[in-house]
PDB file of C-alpha atoms in Angstrom:
ATOM      1  CA  MET A  37     -80.871 -58.274-246.962  1.00 43.00           C
ATOM      2  CA  THR A  38     -79.077 -55.113-248.255  1.00 51.00           C
ATOM      3  CA  ARG A  39     -76.333 -55.188-250.783  1.00 60.00           C
ATOM      4  CA  THR A  40     -73.797 -54.365-248.082  1.00 80.00           C
ATOM      5  CA  ALA A  41     -75.097 -57.061-245.664  1.00 91.00           C
ATOM      6  CA  LEU A  42     -74.935 -59.743-248.535  1.00 93.00           C
ATOM      7  CA  LEU A  43     -71.526 -58.476-249.404  1.00 94.00           C
ATOM      8  CA  ASP A  44     -70.235 -58.595-246.128  1.00 93.00           C
ATOM      9  CA  ASP A  45     -71.699 -62.095-245.487  1.00 93.00           C
ATOM     10  CA  ILE A  46     -69.808 -63.417-248.605  1.00 95.00           C
ATOM     11  CA  LEU A  47     -66.511 -61.721-247.681  1.00 95.00           C
ATOM     12  CA  LYS A  48     -66.489 -63.252-244.250  1.00 93.00           C
ATOM     13  CA  GLU A  49     -67.322 -66.790-245.502  1.00 93.00           C
ATOM     14  CA  MET A  50     -64.574 -66.319-248.048  1.00 95.00           C
ATOM     15  CA  ILE A  51     -62.140 -65.216-245.407  1.00 94.00           C
ATOM     16  CA  ASP A  52     -63.266 -67.972-242.862  1.00 93.00           C
ATOM     17  CA  ARG A  53     -62.243 -70.435-245.792  1.00 94.00           C
ATOM     18  CA  LYS A  54     -58.633 -69.069-246.029  1.00 95.00           C
ATOM     19  CA  THR A  55     -59.291 -67.352-249.262  1.00 96.00           C
ATOM     20  CA  GLU A  56     -56.103 -65.583-250.175  1.00 96.00           C
ATOM     21  CA  ASN A  57     -55.783 -61.948-251.618  1.00 95.00           C
ATOM     22  CA  VAL A  58     -59.292 -61.184-251.614  1.00 95.00           C
ATOM     23  CA  ALA A  59     -60.124 -58.074-253.367  1.00 95.00           C
ATOM     24  CA  CYS A  60     -63.646 -56.365-254.125  1.00 94.00           C
ATOM     25  CA  TYR A  61     -64.632 -53.577-256.318  1.00 95.00           C
ATOM     26  CA  TYR A  62     -67.709 -51.491-256.600  1.00 95.00           C
ATOM     27  CA  ILE A  63     -68.472 -51.845-260.282  1.00 94.00           C
ATOM     28  CA  ALA A  64     -71.993 -50.530-260.610  1.00 93.00           C
ATOM     29  CA  PRO A  65     -71.113 -47.255-262.158  1.00 92.00           C
ATOM     30  CA  LYS A  66     -69.360 -48.941-265.093  1.00 92.00           C
ATOM     31  CA  SER A  67     -71.141 -52.188-265.506  1.00 91.00           C
ATOM     32  CA  SER A  68     -74.634 -53.661-265.630  1.00 91.00           C
ATOM     33  CA  ILE A  69     -73.694 -57.178-264.673  1.00 91.00           C
ATOM     34  CA  SER A  70     -73.454 -56.691-261.002  1.00 94.00           C
ATOM     35  CA  ASP A  71     -72.809 -54.051-258.372  1.00 94.00           C
ATOM     36  CA  TYR A  72     -69.784 -55.733-256.803  1.00 96.00           C
ATOM     37  CA  ILE A  73     -67.215 -58.010-257.961  1.00 96.00           C
ATOM     38  CA  VAL A  74     -65.155 -60.193-255.639  1.00 97.00           C
ATOM     39  CA  ILE A  75     -62.038 -61.962-256.650  1.00 97.00           C
ATOM     40  CA  GLY A  76     -60.266 -64.330-254.380  1.00 97.00           C
ATOM     41  CA  THR A  77     -57.329 -66.943-254.768  1.00 98.00           C
ATOM     42  CA  ALA A  78     -57.370 -70.458-253.553  1.00 97.00           C
ATOM     43  CA  THR A  79     -54.368 -72.581-253.159  1.00 96.00           C
ATOM     44  CA  SER A  80     -55.297 -75.529-255.284  1.00 95.00           C
ATOM     45  CA  GLU A  81     -58.336 -77.031-257.250  1.00 95.00           C
ATOM     46  CA  PRO A  82     -59.789 -78.881-254.147  1.00 94.00           C
ATOM     47  CA  HIS A  83     -59.516 -75.398-252.184  1.00 95.00           C
ATOM     48  CA  VAL A  84     -61.340 -73.583-254.934  1.00 96.00           C
ATOM     49  CA  ASN A  85     -64.195 -76.029-254.819  1.00 95.00           C
ATOM     50  CA  ALA A  86     -64.272 -76.218-251.000  1.00 95.00           C
ATOM     51  CA  ILE A  87     -64.622 -72.208-250.712  1.00 95.00           C
ATOM     52  CA  ALA A  88     -67.370 -72.243-253.365  1.00 96.00           C
ATOM     53  CA  GLU A  89     -69.237 -74.973-251.512  1.00 95.00           C
ATOM     54  CA  TYR A  90     -68.950 -73.359-248.406  1.00 95.00           C
ATOM     55  CA  VAL A  91     -70.024 -69.940-249.582  1.00 96.00           C
ATOM     56  CA  LEU A  92     -73.104 -71.435-251.352  1.00 96.00           C
ATOM     57  CA  GLU A  93     -73.938 -73.568-248.178  1.00 96.00           C
ATOM     58  CA  LYS A  94     -73.746 -70.443-245.803  1.00 95.00           C
ATOM     59  CA  MET A  95     -75.724 -68.272-248.238  1.00 95.00           C
ATOM     60  CA  LYS A  96     -78.297 -71.013-248.361  1.00 96.00           C
ATOM     61  CA  GLU A  97     -78.695 -71.210-244.878  1.00 95.00           C
ATOM     62  CA  LYS A  98     -79.871 -67.615-245.110  1.00 94.00           C
ATOM     63  CA  SER A  99     -82.179 -68.388-247.942  1.00 95.00           C
ATOM     64  CA  ILE A 100     -79.775 -66.735-250.523  1.00 94.00           C
ATOM     65  CA  ARG A 101     -79.418 -68.557-253.690  1.00 95.00           C
ATOM     66  CA  PRO A 102     -77.151 -67.875-256.617  1.00 96.00           C
ATOM     67  CA  PHE A 103     -78.500 -66.868-260.060  1.00 95.00           C
ATOM     68  CA  ALA A 104     -75.816 -69.015-261.638  1.00 96.00           C
ATOM     69  CA  VAL A 105     -72.597 -71.037-260.662  1.00 95.00           C
ATOM     70  CA  GLU A 106     -70.175 -71.601-263.277  1.00 95.00           C
ATOM     71  CA  GLY A 107     -67.121 -73.866-263.022  1.00 92.00           C
ATOM     72  CA  GLN A 108     -68.091 -76.008-260.122  1.00 83.00           C
ATOM     73  CA  GLY A 109     -66.627 -79.471-259.798  1.00 81.00           C
ATOM     74  CA  ARG A 110     -63.272 -80.074-261.325  1.00 79.00           C
ATOM     75  CA  SER A 111     -62.273 -76.420-261.963  1.00 87.00           C
ATOM     76  CA  ARG A 112     -59.661 -74.072-261.042  1.00 94.00           C
ATOM     77  CA  TRP A 113     -61.903 -71.106-261.484  1.00 97.00           C
ATOM     78  CA  ILE A 114     -65.361 -70.784-260.131  1.00 97.00           C
ATOM     79  CA  CYS A 115     -67.957 -67.956-260.650  1.00 97.00           C
ATOM     80  CA  LEU A 116     -70.804 -67.498-258.170  1.00 97.00           C
ATOM     81  CA  ASP A 117     -73.293 -64.914-259.521  1.00 97.00           C
ATOM     82  CA  PHE A 118     -75.518 -63.606-256.636  1.00 96.00           C
ATOM     83  CA  GLY A 119     -76.981 -60.936-258.780  1.00 93.00           C
ATOM     84  CA  GLU A 120     -75.548 -57.715-257.012  1.00 93.00           C
ATOM     85  CA  VAL A 121     -72.366 -59.587-255.997  1.00 96.00           C
ATOM     86  CA  MET A 122     -70.297 -61.649-258.585  1.00 97.00           C
ATOM     87  CA  VAL A 123     -67.703 -63.843-256.834  1.00 98.00           C
ATOM     88  CA  HIS A 124     -64.664 -65.084-258.890  1.00 98.00           C
ATOM     89  CA  LEU A 125     -62.483 -67.837-257.028  1.00 97.00           C
ATOM     90  CA  MET A 126     -59.437 -68.994-258.791  1.00 97.00           C
ATOM     91  CA  CYS A 127     -56.239 -70.657-258.386  1.00 97.00           C
ATOM     92  CA  ARG A 128     -52.945 -68.347-258.562  1.00 96.00           C
ATOM     93  CA  ASP A 129     -52.015 -69.073-262.186  1.00 96.00           C
ATOM     94  CA  GLU A 130     -55.518 -68.428-263.493  1.00 96.00           C
ATOM     95  CA  ARG A 131     -55.871 -65.118-261.425  1.00 96.00           C
ATOM     96  CA  GLN A 132     -52.549 -64.088-262.770  1.00 96.00           C
ATOM     97  CA  TYR A 133     -53.309 -65.101-266.306  1.00 96.00           C
ATOM     98  CA  TYR A 134     -56.665 -63.737-266.561  1.00 95.00           C
ATOM     99  CA  ASN A 135     -55.859 -60.601-264.360  1.00 95.00           C
ATOM    100  CA  LEU A 136     -59.511 -59.379-263.606  1.00 94.00           C
ATOM    101  CA  GLU A 137     -58.118 -56.419-261.730  1.00 92.00           C
ATOM    102  CA  SER A 138     -56.681 -55.031-264.996  1.00 92.00           C
ATOM    103  CA  ILE A 139     -60.508 -54.896-266.059  1.00 90.00           C
ATOM    104  CA  TRP A 140     -61.901 -53.769-262.728  1.00 90.00           C
ATOM    105  CA  GLY A 141     -58.966 -52.132-260.904  1.00 81.00           C
ATOM    106  CA  GLY A 142     -60.154 -48.636-262.153  1.00 89.00           C
ATOM    107  CA  CYS A 143     -63.313 -48.975-260.160  1.00 93.00           C
ATOM    108  CA  GLU A 144     -63.730 -48.108-256.588  1.00 92.00           C
ATOM    109  CA  LYS A 145     -62.073 -50.622-254.324  1.00 92.00           C
ATOM    110  CA  VAL A 146     -64.064 -51.825-251.217  1.00 91.00           C
ATOM    111  CA  GLU A 147     -62.194 -52.300-247.983  1.00 87.00           C
ATOM    112  CA  ILE A 148     -62.410 -55.692-246.708  1.00 86.00           C
ATOM    113  CA  PRO A 149     -63.105 -55.658-242.818  1.00 72.00           C
ATOM    114  CA  TYR A 150     -62.080 -59.304-242.289  1.00 63.00           C
ATOM    115  CA  ASP A 151     -58.857 -59.352-243.954  1.00 52.00           C
TER     116      ASP A 151
END
């Protein structure tokens, strides 16, 4: 699976689960941690966890497993590390407070075809 296909699959699954304000940045020229960072907002703690579970389940069906998952369970911010794609699922307050866009917003923004 190419980077673009993996990214597209993850974005589609997030949109299917009603993730709000999804933003994606191509960060490879500025960072070695990943090629893409995806940030999405959930309406509540259960919603954050449901989105994460859904994305993980759908990727597992395609034999794609994350390198790491942080915050799963009772959390308002979950990070899914798929190597070339890093996904941050956050509740509104956490997204505003940590403002990841201020870190990565200078990178190329990727158009999201499912939004």
